[in-house]
Amino acid sequence: MRTVATTKPARRSTLSEPVWVRWLLIGAALSFLGLFLLIPLAAVFVEAFRKGVGAYFAAFRDPAALAAIKLTLLVAAVAVPLNCVFGLAASWAIAKFNFIGKHLLITLIDLPFAVSPVISGLIYILLYGLNGWFGPWLAEHDIQIIFAVPGIVLATLFVTFPFVAREVIPLMQAQGAEDEEAAVTLGASGWQTFFRVTLPNVKWAVLYGVILCNARAMGEFGAVSVVSGHIRGKTNTLPLHVEILYNEYNFVAAFAAASLLAILALATLALKSFVEWRTHRTAPNPLEIPYEGGPLA
Amino acid sequence: MSIEVNNITKTFGRFVALDNVSLSVPTGQLVALLGPSGSGKTSLLRIIAGLETADPGSGSVRFHEKDVARKPARRRKVGFVFQHYALFKHMTVFQNIAFGLTVRPRRKRPSSDAIREKVHSLLKLIQLENLADRYPSQLSGGQRQRVALARALAVEPKVLLLDEPFGALDARVRQELRQWLRRLHDDIHVTSLFVTHDQEEALEVADRVVVMNAGRIEQVGTPEEVFHKPASEFVLNFLGNVNLFHGRVEGGRAVFGSMVLDASTGGQADGKAARMFVRPHDLEILTQPGEAAALPARITRIQSAGPVVKLDLRTHDAQPLHVEMSHETYRQRNLKNGDEVFVRVKESHVFVDESASPGANGDARGRKRG
Amino acid sequence: MKIRFKQPSVLPGFGLTFGFTLFYLGLIVLLPLAALFWTSAGMGWSDFYSTVSSPRVVAAYRLSFGAAAVAACVNAVFGFIVAWSLVRYSFPGRRIVDAMVDLPFALPTAVSGIALTTIYSRNGWIGRLLEPLGIQAAFSPLGVTIALTFIGLPFVVRTLQPAFEDLDAETEEAAASLGASRWQTLRRVILPAVLPSLLTGFALAFARALGEYGSVVFISGNMPMRTEIAPLLIVSRLEQYDTVGATAIAAVMLTISFVILLAINLIQWRASKQSRIA
């Protein structure tokens, strides 16, 4: 989902509502957003500092908190690059070539957005859990996936699967293959064409996708919760750590950890707006090209 | 380097883009592929460049007698100028032009000094020496077009292919650029083939014109030949406005209303439908009925602003006619809107239906000088 | 004419990228999803039916669907107003407000969950105001609906915004010049034009709310038969090592999600067909 910039000349008078209607609507919009966005966000920080700055920072001295932060970073560091490479490969295949079943492929790539986070975790239990398809084999070879880090990574890969692909595919499709054809007639090889012509053309869309992918990878709760096993200090990501602290009525520490995630969210929104602003200056905005594939998320 | 295309066929699904097309372009010539959209001209150009492949087993493309079928586009040494230029947006003019040189394998790549020198000589050629550091978005359409051309020339192609090179430009820039292209070609003499749907452009710039329609080549010839001796009704129609008269063959001659042409009709049987095409400047307006072959008509509109005077007329059986004449003649004749006048055919092209004789190549043609 | 899987192209790398795409898609998405349907297919119809029709499961489905539907309706109404205000009016801070609309996407669901619970619980900022009125927000179906409204908020706004931007000012001016009032123009010109986007946004918000877990578990209180949502039921089955039961409940939900996905595609396909004619 993206912000659409609204730089339009002043509307003509026939197309406007009376002033009181306008302010009524703006007021309704802002109250709704204030109630549902601003107050929860403020609550996070107020609760985190309820017992003072000292208590806030004490929450991060807990080894379990540090382990959770580390694991969260690790999971994102694996999932984001993998899905980024996938997104680029899929975009190249889909945008630069014509083949049978392209639309089906695009729909399948979007599928994870339609799946409940809980189910996203469950399906990996069915595959790799103790009684799953590969469970006995894994147990025999002493490999643990479920209730361990690999399971968390897999579930995260699933929920963040489409992010880069769905940003890059429509842009590459809109750009067509003419630049690449020009590079080829000038003697460039496939890799030269990709790195020197294609990638610079889609870099903002890739960045956009990576930002969203990263936010979701670090913040995923449902899917990870199902496969993690909640082993403190071992398989707890930051969102899971928040849950445990909260359920133990350790509210300040829970909100302190949550504030970290809230800051991540705000940084994500800021970066996202920056990319949108950047791409808006070079018309046509590649991020506003309608997407042909599935619509979810 | 010469280009020979032999029996190339290209289909997209059911659509036949090229139907057994053969063509040869001699070394050093500037040739225009002229035709309406969908006539297959761009497909032909892209097949020559190696950007598309002809239907399997259909024929060959040869550069200088050598079959290039197995050569991928990047090794064909073809300079291709795209319709929308396909300049790399994130590179400066300099980087765009240098691209083809910098992507060469290390041992074949010129030194950076040599590249700089080459690019600057090309910038000079396209008269954009002071814009080397601009980005494509900062250039005008005509400038982009020239950069695209320089980029293609940088790799010293044996063949230069241009797809609608002036299609995206406004009329004035187009006029300038095509004269520039003609001069450029006279300087560098690289075998060039360009696609256009603008007959004026093709006639003005090219050494030879290839007229295409519906996946076939209708005629190949010099601009004079295709204009004055059109091989088919299509060519005639496509190269400028014409007036059409319907008639039939009678006693071995073509008869159009009150006009009888001495044209040979190729021994066609009586009763066959015949069509006569007359260009607007090949009709003469007389104030008096001098000859039997003149057609009475009434002037309905006179447009005298422009290099020639254009008149709309209507014959008595309500057929509209378009006539063009010089301002001098117009003044001499002293014509006014609503005048009853007589129209005489100076030169015409007659085609007789040959549905009864399939396989005959080219229509029966008659030319009459009055 | 021979039908070819792929049209020839001068660009290289199709085999590599297409192969990798299929392999990775299969490994991460298709194989695990297949496992779900395979497992539920293996349990036999009567077992399957008795699992998904037990009163506790039905109650969970009912709550999930009901709350998701109400939340999506609230979002449709207010999303319309928000999108309209952001596109049509200028007011101080509009750009920041615009950026903030995506907060529910960016904020990890666990964070929104505990934040909403704190606000709406009996001594929270808003819960305190509601209690004298006899309204219990947290730990009730109302709380579930509030969380689902939060989570679906960006969908309607973000699908409507481009639709409002695309509206041709001239058609509205034409309506005005033909004597339509502003309200008539809204109802008869603007609303039909953006209806496909509104429906898509509604369906997206609904689908997201249906599967939501993180933001709901805290505020719902998780009382069986009363505030237990379907995803939570899946988790609790898993915690009791009843993988098969969890799978059956999940299969029903997943099927419904795919049906919604199909419906959305249908809406967009029809809308694009219509705009092509116009």
PDB file of C-alpha atoms in Angstrom, chain A residues 1-8 11-12 14-17 21-23 25-26 28-30 32-33 35-44 46-47 50 79 82-83 85-86 89-90 92-93 96-100 105 107-109 111-112 114-119 122-128 131 133-134 154 157-158 161 177 180-181 184 189-191 193 215-216 218-222 225-226 239 242-243 246-247 254-255 258 261-262 264-266 268-269 272-273 276-277 291 293-297, chain C residues 3-7 9-14 16-18 20-22 24-25 27-36 38-39 74-75 78-79 81-82 84-92 94-95 97-111 114-120 125-126 146 149-150 153-155 158-159 161-162 164-167 169-170 172-173 176 182 200 204 207-208 211-214 217-218 231-232 234-235 238 243 246-247 250 253-254 257-258 261 264-265 268:
ATOM      1  CA  MET A   1       0.000   0.000   0.000  1.00  0.00           C
ATOM      2  CA  ARG A   2       1.301   3.369  -0.812  1.00  0.00           C
ATOM      3  CA  THR A   3       0.690   6.978  -0.303  1.00  0.00           C
ATOM      4  CA  VAL A   4      -0.516   8.876  -3.293  1.00  0.00           C
ATOM      5  CA  ALA A   5       0.804  12.367  -3.505  1.00  0.00           C
ATOM      6  CA  THR A   6      -1.799  14.962  -4.053  1.00  0.00           C
ATOM      7  CA  THR A   7      -0.175  17.843  -5.796  1.00  0.00           C
ATOM      8  CA  LYS A   8      -3.028  19.228  -7.758  1.00  0.00           C
ATOM      9  CA  ARG A  11      -9.919  22.718  -7.499  1.00  0.00           C
ATOM     10  CA  ARG A  12     -12.385  24.683  -9.449  1.00  0.00           C
ATOM     11  CA  THR A  14     -17.976  24.072  -8.907  1.00  0.00           C
ATOM     12  CA  LEU A  15     -16.159  21.011  -7.634  1.00  0.00           C
ATOM     13  CA  SER A  16     -15.994  21.983  -4.044  1.00  0.00           C
ATOM     14  CA  GLU A  17     -18.312  21.602  -1.136  1.00  0.00           C
ATOM     15  CA  VAL A  21     -19.141  20.501   4.883  1.00  0.00           C
ATOM     16  CA  ARG A  22     -15.451  20.489   4.108  1.00  0.00           C
ATOM     17  CA  TRP A  23     -14.415  21.064   7.691  1.00  0.00           C
ATOM     18  CA  LEU A  25     -15.472  15.898   6.705  1.00  0.00           C
ATOM     19  CA  ILE A  26     -11.895  16.812   7.575  1.00  0.00           C
ATOM     20  CA  ALA A  28     -14.485  13.391  10.957  1.00  0.00           C
ATOM     21  CA  ALA A  29     -11.443  12.023   9.132  1.00  0.00           C
ATOM     22  CA  LEU A  30      -8.985  13.410  11.639  1.00  0.00           C
ATOM     23  CA  PHE A  32     -11.222   8.756  13.255  1.00  0.00           C
ATOM     24  CA  LEU A  33      -7.498   8.628  12.521  1.00  0.00           C
ATOM     25  CA  LEU A  35      -8.781   7.657  17.713  1.00  0.00           C
ATOM     26  CA  PHE A  36      -7.412   4.648  15.865  1.00  0.00           C
ATOM     27  CA  LEU A  37      -3.837   5.665  15.041  1.00  0.00           C
ATOM     28  CA  LEU A  38      -2.567   8.445  17.233  1.00  0.00           C
ATOM     29  CA  ILE A  39      -3.889   7.335  20.604  1.00  0.00           C
ATOM     30  CA  PRO A  40      -2.557   3.745  20.353  1.00  0.00           C
ATOM     31  CA  LEU A  41       0.820   5.035  19.183  1.00  0.00           C
ATOM     32  CA  ALA A  42       0.982   7.552  22.006  1.00  0.00           C
ATOM     33  CA  ALA A  43      -0.071   4.880  24.484  1.00  0.00           C
ATOM     34  CA  VAL A  44       2.946   2.773  23.580  1.00  0.00           C
ATOM     35  CA  VAL A  46       3.456   6.746  27.556  1.00  0.00           C
ATOM     36  CA  GLU A  47       3.253   3.240  29.021  1.00  0.00           C
ATOM     37  CA  ARG A  50       5.382   5.270  32.976  1.00  0.00           C
ATOM     38  CA  ALA A  79      14.557 -13.284   4.862  1.00  0.00           C
ATOM     39  CA  LEU A  82      16.332 -13.992  -0.107  1.00  0.00           C
ATOM     40  CA  ASN A  83      12.976 -12.480  -0.969  1.00  0.00           C
ATOM     41  CA  VAL A  85      16.661 -11.968  -4.983  1.00  0.00           C
ATOM     42  CA  PHE A  86      13.463 -13.872  -5.593  1.00  0.00           C
ATOM     43  CA  ALA A  89      14.333 -13.079 -10.587  1.00  0.00           C
ATOM     44  CA  ALA A  90      10.554 -13.334 -10.778  1.00  0.00           C
ATOM     45  CA  TRP A  92      12.820 -10.511 -14.891  1.00  0.00           C
ATOM     46  CA  ALA A  93      11.085 -13.714 -15.948  1.00  0.00           C
ATOM     47  CA  LYS A  96      10.751  -9.413 -19.953  1.00  0.00           C
ATOM     48  CA  PHE A  97       9.305 -12.579 -21.451  1.00  0.00           C
ATOM     49  CA  ASN A  98       5.979 -13.804 -22.722  1.00  0.00           C
ATOM     50  CA  PHE A  99       4.982 -17.275 -21.663  1.00  0.00           C
ATOM     51  CA  ILE A 100       1.866 -19.288 -21.008  1.00  0.00           C
ATOM     52  CA  LEU A 105       2.183 -17.242 -11.683  1.00  0.00           C
ATOM     53  CA  THR A 107      -1.507 -14.731  -8.624  1.00  0.00           C
ATOM     54  CA  LEU A 108       0.449 -17.511  -6.931  1.00  0.00           C
ATOM     55  CA  ILE A 109       3.177 -15.076  -5.913  1.00  0.00           C
ATOM     56  CA  LEU A 111      -1.019 -15.904  -2.414  1.00  0.00           C
ATOM     57  CA  PRO A 112       0.757 -15.505   0.950  1.00  0.00           C
ATOM     58  CA  ALA A 114      -4.320 -14.001   1.505  1.00  0.00           C
ATOM     59  CA  VAL A 115      -3.227 -16.465   4.166  1.00  0.00           C
ATOM     60  CA  SER A 116      -3.810 -15.806   7.866  1.00  0.00           C
ATOM     61  CA  PRO A 117      -0.514 -15.439   9.779  1.00  0.00           C
ATOM     62  CA  VAL A 118      -1.488 -18.293  12.055  1.00  0.00           C
ATOM     63  CA  ILE A 119      -2.047 -20.569   9.076  1.00  0.00           C
ATOM     64  CA  LEU A 122       0.717 -23.995  10.810  1.00  0.00           C
ATOM     65  CA  ILE A 123       1.613 -25.158   7.309  1.00  0.00           C
ATOM     66  CA  TYR A 124       5.275 -25.418   8.258  1.00  0.00           C
ATOM     67  CA  ILE A 125       4.365 -27.497  11.296  1.00  0.00           C
ATOM     68  CA  LEU A 126       2.525 -29.840   8.940  1.00  0.00           C
ATOM     69  CA  LEU A 127       5.685 -30.170   6.857  1.00  0.00           C
ATOM     70  CA  TYR A 128       8.503 -30.136   9.364  1.00  0.00           C
ATOM     71  CA  ASN A 131       4.360 -35.653  12.935  1.00  0.00           C
ATOM     72  CA  TRP A 133       5.703 -34.955   6.252  1.00  0.00           C
ATOM     73  CA  PHE A 134       9.421 -34.603   6.830  1.00  0.00           C
ATOM     74  CA  LEU A 154      10.708 -20.118   7.015  1.00  0.00           C
ATOM     75  CA  LEU A 157       9.939 -15.960   4.387  1.00  0.00           C
ATOM     76  CA  PHE A 158       6.360 -17.017   3.736  1.00  0.00           C
ATOM     77  CA  PHE A 161       7.301 -13.525   0.220  1.00  0.00           C
ATOM     78  CA  ALA A 177      12.116  -4.404 -22.812  1.00  0.00           C
ATOM     79  CA  GLU A 180      17.389  -3.988 -22.619  1.00  0.00           C
ATOM     80  CA  GLU A 181      17.095  -4.509 -26.371  1.00  0.00           C
ATOM     81  CA  VAL A 184      21.902  -5.959 -26.365  1.00  0.00           C
ATOM     82  CA  SER A 189      25.878  -9.402 -22.149  1.00  0.00           C
ATOM     83  CA  GLY A 190      22.937 -10.566 -20.058  1.00  0.00           C
ATOM     84  CA  TRP A 191      24.510  -9.695 -16.696  1.00  0.00           C
ATOM     85  CA  THR A 193      22.314  -5.567 -19.221  1.00  0.00           C
ATOM     86  CA  ALA A 215       9.158  -4.034   8.462  1.00  0.00           C
ATOM     87  CA  ARG A 216       7.006  -7.118   8.197  1.00  0.00           C
ATOM     88  CA  MET A 218      10.888  -7.766  11.988  1.00  0.00           C
ATOM     89  CA  GLY A 219       7.338  -7.298  13.197  1.00  0.00           C
ATOM     90  CA  GLU A 220       5.654 -10.588  12.284  1.00  0.00           C
ATOM     91  CA  PHE A 221       3.876 -12.083  15.230  1.00  0.00           C
ATOM     92  CA  GLY A 222       1.224 -14.683  14.408  1.00  0.00           C
ATOM     93  CA  SER A 225       4.416 -17.363  17.334  1.00  0.00           C
ATOM     94  CA  VAL A 226       3.067 -20.670  16.038  1.00  0.00           C
ATOM     95  CA  PRO A 239       7.311  -9.234  19.089  1.00  0.00           C
ATOM     96  CA  VAL A 242       6.648  -8.265  24.017  1.00  0.00           C
ATOM     97  CA  GLU A 243       3.862 -10.808  24.374  1.00  0.00           C
ATOM     98  CA  TYR A 246       2.853  -8.430  28.757  1.00  0.00           C
ATOM     99  CA  ASN A 247       1.346 -11.716  29.845  1.00  0.00           C
ATOM    100  CA  ALA A 254       6.676  -4.953  27.435  1.00  0.00           C
ATOM    101  CA  PHE A 255       5.968  -1.418  26.257  1.00  0.00           C
ATOM    102  CA  ALA A 258       7.126  -2.397  21.916  1.00  0.00           C
ATOM    103  CA  LEU A 261       9.144  -1.795  17.295  1.00  0.00           C
ATOM    104  CA  ALA A 262       7.016   1.358  17.096  1.00  0.00           C
ATOM    105  CA  LEU A 264      10.920   0.831  13.578  1.00  0.00           C
ATOM    106  CA  ALA A 265       7.405   1.350  12.207  1.00  0.00           C
ATOM    107  CA  LEU A 266       7.760   5.130  12.207  1.00  0.00           C
ATOM    108  CA  THR A 268       9.566   2.582   7.912  1.00  0.00           C
ATOM    109  CA  LEU A 269       6.822   5.122   7.220  1.00  0.00           C
ATOM    110  CA  LYS A 272       8.597   4.932   2.550  1.00  0.00           C
ATOM    111  CA  SER A 273       7.433   8.525   2.188  1.00  0.00           C
ATOM    112  CA  GLU A 276       7.582   8.033  -2.767  1.00  0.00           C
ATOM    113  CA  TRP A 277       8.749  11.626  -2.822  1.00  0.00           C
ATOM    114  CA  TYR A 291      -0.675  -3.842 -10.708  1.00  0.00           C
ATOM    115  CA  GLY A 293      -1.795  -9.389 -10.583  1.00  0.00           C
ATOM    116  CA  GLY A 294      -3.510 -10.230  -7.361  1.00  0.00           C
ATOM    117  CA  PRO A 295      -4.705  -7.396  -5.220  1.00  0.00           C
ATOM    118  CA  LEU A 296      -4.215  -8.494  -1.633  1.00  0.00           C
ATOM    119  CA  ALA A 297      -2.249  -6.351   0.796  1.00  0.00           C
TER     120      ALA A 297
ATOM    121  CA  ILE C   3       1.910 -23.494 -29.661  1.00  0.00           C
ATOM    122  CA  ARG C   4       5.015 -22.521 -27.812  1.00  0.00           C
ATOM    123  CA  PHE C   5       5.327 -22.210 -24.073  1.00  0.00           C
ATOM    124  CA  LYS C   6       7.495 -19.118 -24.386  1.00  0.00           C
ATOM    125  CA  GLN C   7       7.868 -16.659 -27.192  1.00  0.00           C
ATOM    126  CA  SER C   9      13.309 -13.188 -27.151  1.00  0.00           C
ATOM    127  CA  VAL C  10      16.751 -11.683 -27.550  1.00  0.00           C
ATOM    128  CA  LEU C  11      17.111 -11.276 -23.801  1.00  0.00           C
ATOM    129  CA  PRO C  12      18.878 -14.054 -21.931  1.00  0.00           C
ATOM    130  CA  GLY C  13      18.167 -15.531 -18.520  1.00  0.00           C
ATOM    131  CA  PHE C  14      14.627 -16.840 -18.847  1.00  0.00           C
ATOM    132  CA  LEU C  16      17.514 -19.295 -14.859  1.00  0.00           C
ATOM    133  CA  THR C  17      15.045 -16.764 -13.482  1.00  0.00           C
ATOM    134  CA  PHE C  18      11.903 -18.737 -14.331  1.00  0.00           C
ATOM    135  CA  PHE C  20      14.430 -20.179  -9.696  1.00  0.00           C
ATOM    136  CA  THR C  21      11.038 -18.476  -9.371  1.00  0.00           C
ATOM    137  CA  LEU C  22       9.190 -21.778  -9.664  1.00  0.00           C
ATOM    138  CA  TYR C  24      11.415 -20.936  -4.631  1.00  0.00           C
ATOM    139  CA  LEU C  25       7.655 -20.484  -5.006  1.00  0.00           C
ATOM    140  CA  LEU C  27       9.422 -24.563  -1.701  1.00  0.00           C
ATOM    141  CA  ILE C  28       8.153 -21.610   0.316  1.00  0.00           C
ATOM    142  CA  VAL C  29       4.517 -21.303  -0.726  1.00  0.00           C
ATOM    143  CA  LEU C  30       3.027 -24.159  -2.719  1.00  0.00           C
ATOM    144  CA  LEU C  31       4.428 -27.187  -0.907  1.00  0.00           C
ATOM    145  CA  PRO C  32       3.413 -25.960   2.574  1.00  0.00           C
ATOM    146  CA  LEU C  33      -0.069 -24.970   1.373  1.00  0.00           C
ATOM    147  CA  ALA C  34      -0.429 -28.339  -0.302  1.00  0.00           C
ATOM    148  CA  ALA C  35       0.445 -29.971   3.008  1.00  0.00           C
ATOM    149  CA  LEU C  36      -2.498 -28.201   4.611  1.00  0.00           C
ATOM    150  CA  TRP C  38      -3.493 -32.862   1.971  1.00  0.00           C
ATOM    151  CA  THR C  39      -3.672 -33.261   5.726  1.00  0.00           C
ATOM    152  CA  VAL C  74     -16.724   0.999   9.613  1.00  0.00           C
ATOM    153  CA  ASN C  75     -13.581   1.234   7.512  1.00  0.00           C
ATOM    154  CA  PHE C  78     -14.576   6.349   7.428  1.00  0.00           C
ATOM    155  CA  GLY C  79     -12.040   5.251   4.815  1.00  0.00           C
ATOM    156  CA  ILE C  81     -14.193  10.207   4.274  1.00  0.00           C
ATOM    157  CA  VAL C  82     -10.454   9.998   5.000  1.00  0.00           C
ATOM    158  CA  TRP C  84     -11.795  12.079   0.152  1.00  0.00           C
ATOM    159  CA  SER C  85     -10.363  14.583   2.622  1.00  0.00           C
ATOM    160  CA  LEU C  86      -6.785  13.643   1.756  1.00  0.00           C
ATOM    161  CA  VAL C  87      -7.315  13.909  -1.988  1.00  0.00           C
ATOM    162  CA  ARG C  88      -9.707  16.833  -2.244  1.00  0.00           C
ATOM    163  CA  TYR C  89      -8.896  19.168   0.627  1.00  0.00           C
ATOM    164  CA  SER C  90      -5.736  20.759   1.822  1.00  0.00           C
ATOM    165  CA  PHE C  91      -5.290  21.229   5.540  1.00  0.00           C
ATOM    166  CA  PRO C  92      -2.287  21.636   7.784  1.00  0.00           C
ATOM    167  CA  ARG C  94      -2.063  16.620   5.430  1.00  0.00           C
ATOM    168  CA  ARG C  95       1.123  14.950   4.228  1.00  0.00           C
ATOM    169  CA  VAL C  97      -1.597  12.338   8.120  1.00  0.00           C
ATOM    170  CA  ASP C  98      -1.335  10.714   4.704  1.00  0.00           C
ATOM    171  CA  ALA C  99       1.862   8.908   5.679  1.00  0.00           C
ATOM    172  CA  MET C 100       0.401   7.865   9.037  1.00  0.00           C
ATOM    173  CA  VAL C 101      -2.503   6.019   7.416  1.00  0.00           C
ATOM    174  CA  ASP C 102      -0.109   3.132   6.787  1.00  0.00           C
ATOM    175  CA  LEU C 103       0.743   2.790  10.470  1.00  0.00           C
ATOM    176  CA  PRO C 104      -1.334  -0.373  10.957  1.00  0.00           C
ATOM    177  CA  PHE C 105       0.724  -2.003   8.197  1.00  0.00           C
ATOM    178  CA  ALA C 106       4.013  -0.927   9.674  1.00  0.00           C
ATOM    179  CA  LEU C 107       3.294  -1.426  13.358  1.00  0.00           C
ATOM    180  CA  PRO C 108       3.860  -5.028  14.467  1.00  0.00           C
ATOM    181  CA  THR C 109       0.517  -6.512  15.415  1.00  0.00           C
ATOM    182  CA  ALA C 110       1.652  -7.446  18.909  1.00  0.00           C
ATOM    183  CA  VAL C 111       2.406  -3.794  19.596  1.00  0.00           C
ATOM    184  CA  ILE C 114      -1.153  -4.404  23.695  1.00  0.00           C
ATOM    185  CA  ALA C 115      -1.604  -0.695  22.973  1.00  0.00           C
ATOM    186  CA  LEU C 116      -5.295  -1.087  22.117  1.00  0.00           C
ATOM    187  CA  THR C 117      -5.862  -3.324  25.137  1.00  0.00           C
ATOM    188  CA  THR C 118      -4.319  -0.744  27.434  1.00  0.00           C
ATOM    189  CA  ILE C 119      -6.419   2.080  26.031  1.00  0.00           C
ATOM    190  CA  TYR C 120      -9.721   0.214  26.099  1.00  0.00           C
ATOM    191  CA  TRP C 125      -7.733   6.313  28.455  1.00  0.00           C
ATOM    192  CA  ILE C 126     -10.897   5.458  26.584  1.00  0.00           C
ATOM    193  CA  ILE C 146     -11.991  -2.331  17.451  1.00  0.00           C
ATOM    194  CA  THR C 149     -10.978  -1.902  12.489  1.00  0.00           C
ATOM    195  CA  PHE C 150      -7.482  -0.722  13.334  1.00  0.00           C
ATOM    196  CA  LEU C 153      -7.952   0.870   8.243  1.00  0.00           C
ATOM    197  CA  PRO C 154      -5.393   1.479   5.462  1.00  0.00           C
ATOM    198  CA  PHE C 155      -7.008  -0.813   2.900  1.00  0.00           C
ATOM    199  CA  ARG C 158      -5.335   3.256  -0.082  1.00  0.00           C
ATOM    200  CA  THR C 159      -7.584   1.698  -2.708  1.00  0.00           C
ATOM    201  CA  GLN C 161      -7.191   7.394  -3.021  1.00  0.00           C
ATOM    202  CA  PRO C 162      -6.002   6.593  -6.567  1.00  0.00           C
ATOM    203  CA  PHE C 164     -10.426   9.738  -6.414  1.00  0.00           C
ATOM    204  CA  GLU C 165      -7.276  11.052  -8.074  1.00  0.00           C
ATOM    205  CA  ASP C 166      -8.284   9.496 -11.373  1.00  0.00           C
ATOM    206  CA  LEU C 167     -11.714  11.086 -11.342  1.00  0.00           C
ATOM    207  CA  ALA C 169     -12.792  16.858 -13.046  1.00  0.00           C
ATOM    208  CA  GLU C 170     -14.628  17.502 -16.274  1.00  0.00           C
ATOM    209  CA  GLU C 172     -18.087  16.494 -12.357  1.00  0.00           C
ATOM    210  CA  GLU C 173     -18.217  19.867 -14.053  1.00  0.00           C
ATOM    211  CA  ALA C 176     -22.826  20.525 -12.390  1.00  0.00           C
ATOM    212  CA  ARG C 182     -23.235  18.540  -5.296  1.00  0.00           C
ATOM    213  CA  THR C 200     -12.041  -3.964  -3.356  1.00  0.00           C
ATOM    214  CA  LEU C 204      -9.266  -6.511   1.405  1.00  0.00           C
ATOM    215  CA  ALA C 207      -9.978 -10.644   4.365  1.00  0.00           C
ATOM    216  CA  ARG C 208      -7.200  -9.197   6.466  1.00  0.00           C
ATOM    217  CA  GLY C 211      -7.117 -13.908   9.524  1.00  0.00           C
ATOM    218  CA  GLU C 212      -5.796 -11.374  12.005  1.00  0.00           C
ATOM    219  CA  TYR C 213      -4.267 -12.757  15.163  1.00  0.00           C
ATOM    220  CA  GLY C 214      -1.651 -10.560  16.877  1.00  0.00           C
ATOM    221  CA  VAL C 217      -5.412 -11.947  21.141  1.00  0.00           C
ATOM    222  CA  PHE C 218      -4.668  -9.339  23.772  1.00  0.00           C
ATOM    223  CA  PRO C 231      -7.165 -18.028  14.334  1.00  0.00           C
ATOM    224  CA  LEU C 232      -6.881 -18.194  18.120  1.00  0.00           C
ATOM    225  CA  ILE C 234      -6.169 -22.846  15.666  1.00  0.00           C
ATOM    226  CA  VAL C 235      -3.369 -21.826  17.989  1.00  0.00           C
ATOM    227  CA  LEU C 238      -1.902 -26.623  18.250  1.00  0.00           C
ATOM    228  CA  THR C 243      -2.615 -30.658  14.710  1.00  0.00           C
ATOM    229  CA  ALA C 246      -6.162 -27.112  13.791  1.00  0.00           C
ATOM    230  CA  THR C 247      -5.682 -28.047  10.159  1.00  0.00           C
ATOM    231  CA  ALA C 250      -7.527 -23.639   8.973  1.00  0.00           C
ATOM    232  CA  MET C 253     -10.631 -20.329   6.636  1.00  0.00           C
ATOM    233  CA  LEU C 254      -8.109 -20.642   3.853  1.00  0.00           C
ATOM    234  CA  SER C 257      -9.808 -16.413   1.930  1.00  0.00           C
ATOM    235  CA  PHE C 258      -9.231 -17.756  -1.547  1.00  0.00           C
ATOM    236  CA  LEU C 261      -9.336 -13.266  -3.370  1.00  0.00           C
ATOM    237  CA  ILE C 264     -11.599  -9.228  -5.609  1.00  0.00           C
ATOM    238  CA  ASN C 265     -10.007 -10.306  -8.867  1.00  0.00           C
ATOM    239  CA  GLN C 268     -11.128  -5.574 -10.650  1.00  0.00           C
TER     240      GLN C 268
END
